[in-house]
mmCIF file of C-alpha atoms and ligand atoms in Angstrom:
data_model
loop_
_atom_site.group_PDB
_atom_site.id
_atom_site.type_symbol
_atom_site.label_atom_id
_atom_site.label_comp_id
_atom_site.label_asym_id
_atom_site.label_seq_id
_atom_site.Cartn_x
_atom_site.Cartn_y
_atom_site.Cartn_z
ATOM 1 C CA MET A 250 7.965 -30.571 1.409
ATOM 2 C CA PRO A 251 3.855 -30.436 2.742
ATOM 3 C CA PRO A 252 1.553 -28.546 0.755
ATOM 4 C CA VAL A 253 0.998 -24.967 2.207
ATOM 5 C CA PRO A 254 -2.483 -24.930 3.768
ATOM 6 C CA PRO A 255 -4.771 -22.093 2.750
ATOM 7 C CA ARG A 256 -3.904 -19.050 4.922
ATOM 8 C CA LEU A 257 -5.697 -15.903 6.481
ATOM 9 C CA PHE A 258 -4.814 -13.009 4.739
ATOM 10 C CA ARG A 259 -5.872 -9.552 6.264
ATOM 11 C CA LEU A 260 -2.893 -7.833 6.085
ATOM 12 C CA VAL A 261 -2.018 -4.204 6.927
ATOM 13 C CA LEU A 262 1.183 -3.448 4.669
ATOM 14 C CA LEU A 263 2.892 -1.118 6.274
ATOM 15 C CA GLY A 264 6.107 1.061 5.117
ATOM 16 C CA ALA A 265 7.779 3.914 4.056
ATOM 17 C CA PRO A 266 6.574 4.627 -0.269
ATOM 18 C CA GLY A 267 8.849 2.841 -2.266
ATOM 19 C CA VAL A 268 9.816 -0.345 0.081
ATOM 20 C CA GLY A 269 7.776 -2.513 -2.469
ATOM 21 C CA LYS A 270 3.946 -2.588 -0.823
ATOM 22 C CA GLY A 271 2.654 -2.060 -4.225
ATOM 23 C CA THR A 272 4.103 -4.466 -6.072
ATOM 24 C CA GLN A 273 3.769 -7.040 -3.334
ATOM 25 C CA ALA A 274 -0.348 -6.555 -2.994
ATOM 26 C CA GLU A 275 -0.341 -6.827 -7.044
ATOM 27 C CA LEU A 276 1.383 -10.411 -6.495
ATOM 28 C CA LEU A 277 -0.706 -11.435 -3.747
ATOM 29 C CA CYS A 278 -3.777 -10.595 -4.690
ATOM 30 C CA GLU A 279 -3.394 -12.193 -8.213
ATOM 31 C CA ARG A 280 -2.623 -15.518 -7.041
ATOM 32 C CA LEU A 281 -5.320 -15.263 -4.183
ATOM 33 C CA GLY A 282 -7.727 -13.486 -5.338
ATOM 34 C CA THR A 283 -7.672 -11.168 -2.115
ATOM 35 C CA CYS A 284 -9.137 -7.289 -1.998
ATOM 36 C CA HIS A 285 -6.358 -4.499 -2.535
ATOM 37 C CA LEU A 286 -7.099 -1.732 -1.085
ATOM 38 C CA SER A 287 -4.430 0.713 -2.039
ATOM 39 C CA THR A 288 -6.144 4.242 -0.586
ATOM 40 C CA GLY A 289 -2.760 5.854 -3.576
ATOM 41 C CA ASP A 290 -4.520 4.579 -6.385
ATOM 42 C CA ILE A 291 -8.256 5.587 -4.957
ATOM 43 C CA PHE A 292 -6.923 9.167 -5.064
ATOM 44 C CA ARG A 293 -4.790 8.706 -8.171
ATOM 45 C CA ALA A 294 -7.964 7.076 -10.217
ATOM 46 C CA ALA A 295 -10.210 9.877 -9.078
ATOM 47 C CA LYS A 296 -7.174 12.441 -11.170
ATOM 48 C CA CYS A 297 -8.942 10.818 -14.485
ATOM 49 C CA LEU A 298 -12.696 11.479 -13.310
ATOM 50 C CA ALA A 299 -14.386 14.460 -14.950
ATOM 51 C CA GLN A 300 -14.446 17.530 -12.829
ATOM 52 C CA ASP A 301 -18.425 17.022 -12.120
ATOM 53 C CA GLU A 302 -17.803 13.360 -10.810
ATOM 54 C CA CYS A 303 -14.971 14.577 -8.631
ATOM 55 C CA SER A 304 -16.548 15.635 -5.037
ATOM 56 C CA PRO A 305 -15.234 18.792 -3.650
ATOM 57 C CA ALA A 306 -13.429 16.453 -0.586
ATOM 58 C CA LEU A 307 -11.933 14.041 -3.182
ATOM 59 C CA GLN A 308 -10.207 17.377 -5.531
ATOM 60 C CA ASP A 309 -9.466 19.022 -2.604
ATOM 61 C CA ALA A 310 -7.286 15.587 -1.633
ATOM 62 C CA LEU A 311 -5.931 15.629 -5.267
ATOM 63 C CA GLY A 312 -4.358 18.882 -4.269
ATOM 64 C CA TYR A 313 -2.664 17.048 -1.091
ATOM 65 C CA MET A 314 -1.274 14.578 -3.065
ATOM 66 C CA ARG A 315 0.255 16.992 -6.046
ATOM 67 C CA ARG A 316 2.235 18.762 -3.036
ATOM 68 C CA GLY A 317 3.180 14.837 -1.511
ATOM 69 C CA ASP A 318 1.326 16.038 1.294
ATOM 70 C CA LEU A 319 -0.552 13.542 3.582
ATOM 71 C CA VAL A 320 -4.668 13.770 2.237
ATOM 72 C CA PRO A 321 -6.657 14.942 5.742
ATOM 73 C CA ASP A 322 -7.557 12.005 7.913
ATOM 74 C CA GLN A 323 -11.623 12.614 7.379
ATOM 75 C CA THR A 324 -11.171 12.931 3.712
ATOM 76 C CA VAL A 325 -9.315 9.358 3.618
ATOM 77 C CA LEU A 326 -11.857 7.511 6.430
ATOM 78 C CA ASP A 327 -14.603 8.228 4.444
ATOM 79 C CA LEU A 328 -13.386 6.464 1.519
ATOM 80 C CA LEU A 329 -12.871 3.691 2.828
ATOM 81 C CA ARG A 330 -15.516 3.670 4.978
ATOM 82 C CA GLU A 331 -17.747 4.063 1.060
ATOM 83 C CA ARG A 332 -15.602 0.454 0.566
ATOM 84 C CA THR A 333 -16.081 -1.549 3.509
ATOM 85 C CA HIS A 334 -17.604 -4.516 1.846
ATOM 86 C CA CYS A 335 -13.412 -5.030 0.935
ATOM 87 C CA ILE A 336 -12.889 -4.874 4.367
ATOM 88 C CA ARG A 337 -15.092 -7.755 5.220
ATOM 89 C CA CYS A 338 -13.631 -9.974 1.696
ATOM 90 C CA ARG A 339 -14.347 -13.650 2.697
ATOM 91 C CA GLY A 340 -10.965 -14.011 0.551
ATOM 92 C CA GLY A 341 -9.300 -11.716 2.918
ATOM 93 C CA PHE A 342 -8.019 -8.110 2.458
ATOM 94 C CA LEU A 343 -4.473 -5.912 1.863
ATOM 95 C CA LEU A 344 -4.196 -2.789 2.879
ATOM 96 C CA ASP A 345 -1.684 -0.666 1.161
ATOM 97 C CA GLY A 346 -1.109 2.954 2.031
ATOM 98 C CA PHE A 347 -3.532 2.895 4.849
ATOM 99 C CA PRO A 348 -2.915 3.626 7.769
ATOM 100 C CA ARG A 349 -0.511 6.154 7.289
ATOM 101 C CA THR A 350 -1.418 7.655 10.753
ATOM 102 C CA VAL A 351 -1.961 6.940 14.465
ATOM 103 C CA ALA A 352 -5.624 8.568 13.608
ATOM 104 C CA GLN A 353 -6.385 6.517 10.904
ATOM 105 C CA ALA A 354 -4.999 3.597 12.630
ATOM 106 C CA GLU A 355 -7.059 3.974 15.617
ATOM 107 C CA ALA A 356 -10.589 4.384 12.998
ATOM 108 C CA PHE A 357 -9.366 1.103 11.420
ATOM 109 C CA ASP A 358 -9.565 -0.886 14.722
ATOM 110 C CA ARG A 359 -13.047 0.561 15.342
ATOM 111 C CA LEU A 360 -14.287 -0.116 12.117
ATOM 112 C CA LEU A 361 -12.593 -3.727 12.483
ATOM 113 C CA ALA A 362 -14.144 -4.061 15.974
ATOM 114 C CA ALA A 363 -17.265 -3.540 14.514
ATOM 115 C CA SER A 364 -17.122 -6.215 12.097
ATOM 116 C CA GLY A 365 -15.455 -9.068 14.465
ATOM 117 C CA LEU A 366 -12.167 -8.966 12.513
ATOM 118 C CA GLU A 367 -8.649 -8.813 13.172
ATOM 119 C CA ALA A 368 -6.044 -8.182 10.954
ATOM 120 C CA LYS A 369 -2.368 -8.865 11.040
ATOM 121 C CA THR A 370 0.194 -5.890 10.500
ATOM 122 C CA VAL A 371 3.513 -6.562 7.697
ATOM 123 C CA LEU A 372 6.129 -3.919 8.293
ATOM 124 C CA PHE A 373 8.628 -3.569 5.350
ATOM 125 C CA ASP A 374 11.318 -3.094 6.731
ATOM 126 C CA VAL A 375 14.101 -1.028 4.889
ATOM 127 C CA ASP A 376 16.887 0.796 5.849
ATOM 128 C CA PRO A 377 15.738 4.830 4.399
ATOM 129 C CA LYS A 378 18.675 5.722 2.749
ATOM 130 C CA VAL A 379 18.159 3.284 -0.115
ATOM 131 C CA LEU A 380 14.386 4.562 -0.367
ATOM 132 C CA THR A 381 15.214 7.841 -2.705
ATOM 133 C CA GLU A 382 16.794 5.172 -5.111
ATOM 134 C CA ARG A 383 13.998 2.982 -5.172
ATOM 135 C CA LEU A 384 11.427 6.156 -5.620
ATOM 136 C CA THR A 385 12.953 7.471 -7.832
ATOM 137 C CA GLY A 386 13.523 3.930 -10.374
ATOM 138 C CA ARG A 387 10.095 3.298 -10.210
ATOM 139 C CA TRP A 388 7.702 3.386 -13.060
ATOM 140 C CA THR A 389 4.122 2.789 -13.098
ATOM 141 C CA ASN A 390 1.585 2.436 -16.519
ATOM 142 C CA PRO A 391 -1.286 4.757 -16.120
ATOM 143 C CA ARG A 392 -3.756 2.650 -16.710
ATOM 144 C CA THR A 393 -3.620 -0.604 -15.047
ATOM 145 C CA GLY A 394 -1.198 0.693 -11.788
ATOM 146 C CA ARG A 395 1.561 -2.001 -12.206
ATOM 147 C CA VAL A 396 4.733 -0.698 -11.043
ATOM 148 C CA TYR A 397 7.887 -1.872 -12.443
ATOM 149 C CA HIS A 398 11.398 -0.830 -11.615
ATOM 150 C CA GLU A 399 14.932 -0.194 -13.374
ATOM 151 C CA LYS A 400 16.576 -1.727 -11.460
ATOM 152 C CA PHE A 401 14.989 -3.895 -9.181
ATOM 153 C CA ASN A 402 12.126 -5.269 -11.185
ATOM 154 C CA PRO A 403 12.710 -3.964 -14.866
ATOM 155 C CA PRO A 404 10.411 -4.285 -17.907
ATOM 156 C CA LYS A 405 11.194 -6.303 -20.299
ATOM 157 C CA VAL A 406 11.596 -3.058 -22.988
ATOM 158 C CA ALA A 407 12.179 0.038 -21.575
ATOM 159 C CA GLY A 408 8.885 1.888 -20.410
ATOM 160 C CA ILE A 409 6.772 -0.524 -21.617
ATOM 161 C CA ASP A 410 4.222 -2.677 -19.575
ATOM 162 C CA ASP A 411 5.212 -6.488 -20.423
ATOM 163 C CA GLU A 412 1.171 -7.490 -19.543
ATOM 164 C CA ASP A 413 -0.609 -4.756 -21.858
ATOM 165 C CA GLY A 414 2.614 -3.179 -24.028
ATOM 166 C CA GLY A 415 1.259 0.078 -22.094
ATOM 167 C CA GLU A 416 3.447 2.716 -22.087
ATOM 168 C CA LEU A 417 4.875 3.257 -18.641
ATOM 169 C CA ILE A 418 5.249 6.691 -16.974
ATOM 170 C CA GLN A 419 7.057 7.877 -13.780
ATOM 171 C CA ARG A 420 4.289 9.372 -11.696
ATOM 172 C CA PRO A 421 4.336 13.027 -11.188
ATOM 173 C CA ASP A 422 4.716 12.217 -6.924
ATOM 174 C CA ASP A 423 7.962 9.730 -7.614
ATOM 175 C CA LYS A 424 9.784 13.136 -8.583
ATOM 176 C CA GLU A 425 13.027 13.656 -6.843
ATOM 177 C CA GLU A 426 11.805 16.791 -4.337
ATOM 178 C CA THR A 427 8.231 15.267 -3.324
ATOM 179 C CA ILE A 428 9.956 11.927 -2.605
ATOM 180 C CA LYS A 429 12.038 13.524 -0.302
ATOM 181 C CA LYS A 430 8.805 15.438 1.685
ATOM 182 C CA ARG A 431 6.606 12.945 1.031
ATOM 183 C CA LEU A 432 9.607 10.312 3.189
ATOM 184 C CA ALA A 433 10.142 13.859 5.527
ATOM 185 C CA GLU A 434 6.129 12.695 5.671
ATOM 186 C CA TYR A 435 6.438 9.175 6.779
ATOM 187 C CA GLN A 436 9.101 9.143 9.261
ATOM 188 C CA GLU A 437 7.235 12.526 11.404
ATOM 189 C CA LYS A 438 3.375 10.572 10.883
ATOM 190 C CA THR A 439 3.315 6.865 9.746
ATOM 191 C CA ALA A 440 6.514 5.600 11.023
ATOM 192 C CA PRO A 441 4.662 6.058 14.924
ATOM 193 C CA LEU A 442 2.768 2.901 13.616
ATOM 194 C CA ILE A 443 5.475 0.675 13.989
ATOM 195 C CA ALA A 444 4.996 1.233 17.522
ATOM 196 C CA PHE A 445 1.272 1.620 17.966
ATOM 197 C CA TYR A 446 1.443 -2.248 16.437
ATOM 198 C CA GLU A 447 4.807 -3.351 18.392
ATOM 199 C CA LYS A 448 2.244 -3.146 21.430
ATOM 200 C CA LYS A 449 -0.538 -4.201 20.078
ATOM 201 C CA GLY A 450 1.553 -7.445 19.414
ATOM 202 C CA ASN A 451 0.501 -7.588 16.147
ATOM 203 C CA LEU A 452 3.217 -6.585 14.118
ATOM 204 C CA VAL A 453 5.712 -9.035 11.218
ATOM 205 C CA ARG A 454 8.770 -7.648 10.379
ATOM 206 C CA VAL A 455 9.551 -8.709 6.769
ATOM 207 C CA ASP A 456 13.423 -7.701 4.983
ATOM 208 C CA ALA A 457 11.785 -5.611 1.996
ATOM 209 C CA LEU A 458 15.039 -5.396 0.463
ATOM 210 C CA ALA A 459 14.891 -9.619 0.393
ATOM 211 C CA ASP A 460 13.901 -10.186 -3.702
ATOM 212 C CA ILE A 461 10.582 -10.101 -4.911
ATOM 213 C CA ALA A 462 9.992 -13.751 -4.099
ATOM 214 C CA THR A 463 11.200 -13.710 -0.907
ATOM 215 C CA VAL A 464 9.669 -11.067 0.603
ATOM 216 C CA THR A 465 6.401 -12.549 -0.582
ATOM 217 C CA ASN A 466 6.919 -15.945 0.835
ATOM 218 C CA ALA A 467 7.728 -14.095 3.805
ATOM 219 C CA ILE A 468 4.290 -12.683 3.523
ATOM 220 C CA VAL A 469 2.284 -15.507 2.995
ATOM 221 C CA SER A 470 4.053 -17.787 6.299
ATOM 222 C CA ALA A 471 3.271 -14.317 8.706
ATOM 223 C CA CYS A 472 -0.695 -15.165 8.188
ATOM 224 C CA PRO A 473 -2.341 -17.845 10.079
ATOM 225 C CA SER A 474 -3.070 -21.102 8.739
ATOM 226 C CA LEU A 475 -7.157 -21.697 8.432
ATOM 227 C CA LEU A 476 -6.026 -25.015 8.882
ATOM 228 C CA HIS A 477 -4.663 -24.195 12.370
ATOM 229 C CA GLY A 478 -7.927 -22.832 13.861
ATOM 230 C CA ALA A 479 -7.546 -19.416 12.820
ATOM 231 C CA ALA A 480 -10.956 -17.751 12.224
ATOM 232 C CA ALA A 481 -12.715 -17.110 8.842
HETATM 233 P P1 LIG B 914 0.881 6.149 -2.029
HETATM 234 O O1 LIG B 914 0.429 5.202 -3.808
HETATM 235 O O2 LIG B 914 0.566 5.400 -1.197
HETATM 236 O O3 LIG B 914 1.874 5.969 -2.147
HETATM 237 O O4 LIG B 914 0.056 7.160 -2.040
HETATM 238 C C1 LIG B 914 0.380 8.288 -2.899
HETATM 239 C C2 LIG B 914 -0.724 10.174 -2.461
HETATM 240 O O5 LIG B 914 -1.542 9.642 -2.133
HETATM 241 C C3 LIG B 914 0.033 9.927 -0.779
HETATM 242 O O6 LIG B 914 1.630 10.589 -0.725
HETATM 243 C C4 LIG B 914 -0.544 11.009 -0.382
HETATM 244 O O7 LIG B 914 -0.558 11.925 -0.548
HETATM 245 C C5 LIG B 914 -2.017 10.108 -0.793
HETATM 246 N N1 LIG B 914 -2.691 8.923 0.197
HETATM 247 C C6 LIG B 914 -2.582 7.782 0.087
HETATM 248 N N2 LIG B 914 -2.733 7.007 0.908
HETATM 249 C C7 LIG B 914 -3.161 7.730 2.085
HETATM 250 C C8 LIG B 914 -3.643 8.049 3.391
HETATM 251 N N3 LIG B 914 -3.818 6.708 3.664
HETATM 252 N N4 LIG B 914 -3.527 9.122 3.954
HETATM 253 C C9 LIG B 914 -3.295 10.346 3.418
HETATM 254 N N5 LIG B 914 -2.952 10.148 2.744
HETATM 255 C C10 LIG B 914 -2.961 9.061 1.841
#
């Protein structure tokens, strides 16, 4: 097999909560040094800040997150603008959890256009019925954000992170009631992005229920090759 040419990773990872976007983003970023931007991780990190380090907008955002509601578009967009350097990273970017509404997607398009950049969207395709099972089995290292799943990607020792031996916890927003709400939010507000990106002709679908390595390979194949004229 000929070696795979270097590829340009400017990707929006789109899909319902629990489909494996975070896991794939982590793997790809480790391998490629690409900038990983997860809006959910930004909000979770903010929870550890002292009250006076946390802007009123961010404190407000945490309330929405705890209830399983989406954070208002304006707050999310302000956070993203503070991280424009990540969007302009020469190594590319992987966006995980953003955009989540059509208004966010439109604002993101404007931000990309202002930087002369384009991104592909990878849809993690999955039957909604299996999502609750995937979410309720999820265990996270609160310090590093590393995610395991008791069935699909278990740690070697239950409750312990393989990498740093840290204790794994179940995120409060991965409890069953909150999950139902998050899935309903996804259907109502985020699923319309599938048609939005399909219409633009830059949506690639991957089977999110395939094993982890197969999904990674599908994502890599979806990215334009740097050796075949793609803009760097
Ligand atoms: P996630 O880790 O991506 O599932 O995000 C966890 C929670 O953070 C979501 O349920 C929302 O409350 C909030 N959140 C993360 N990203 C966004 C976004 N792009 N727009 C609105 N809320 C978000």
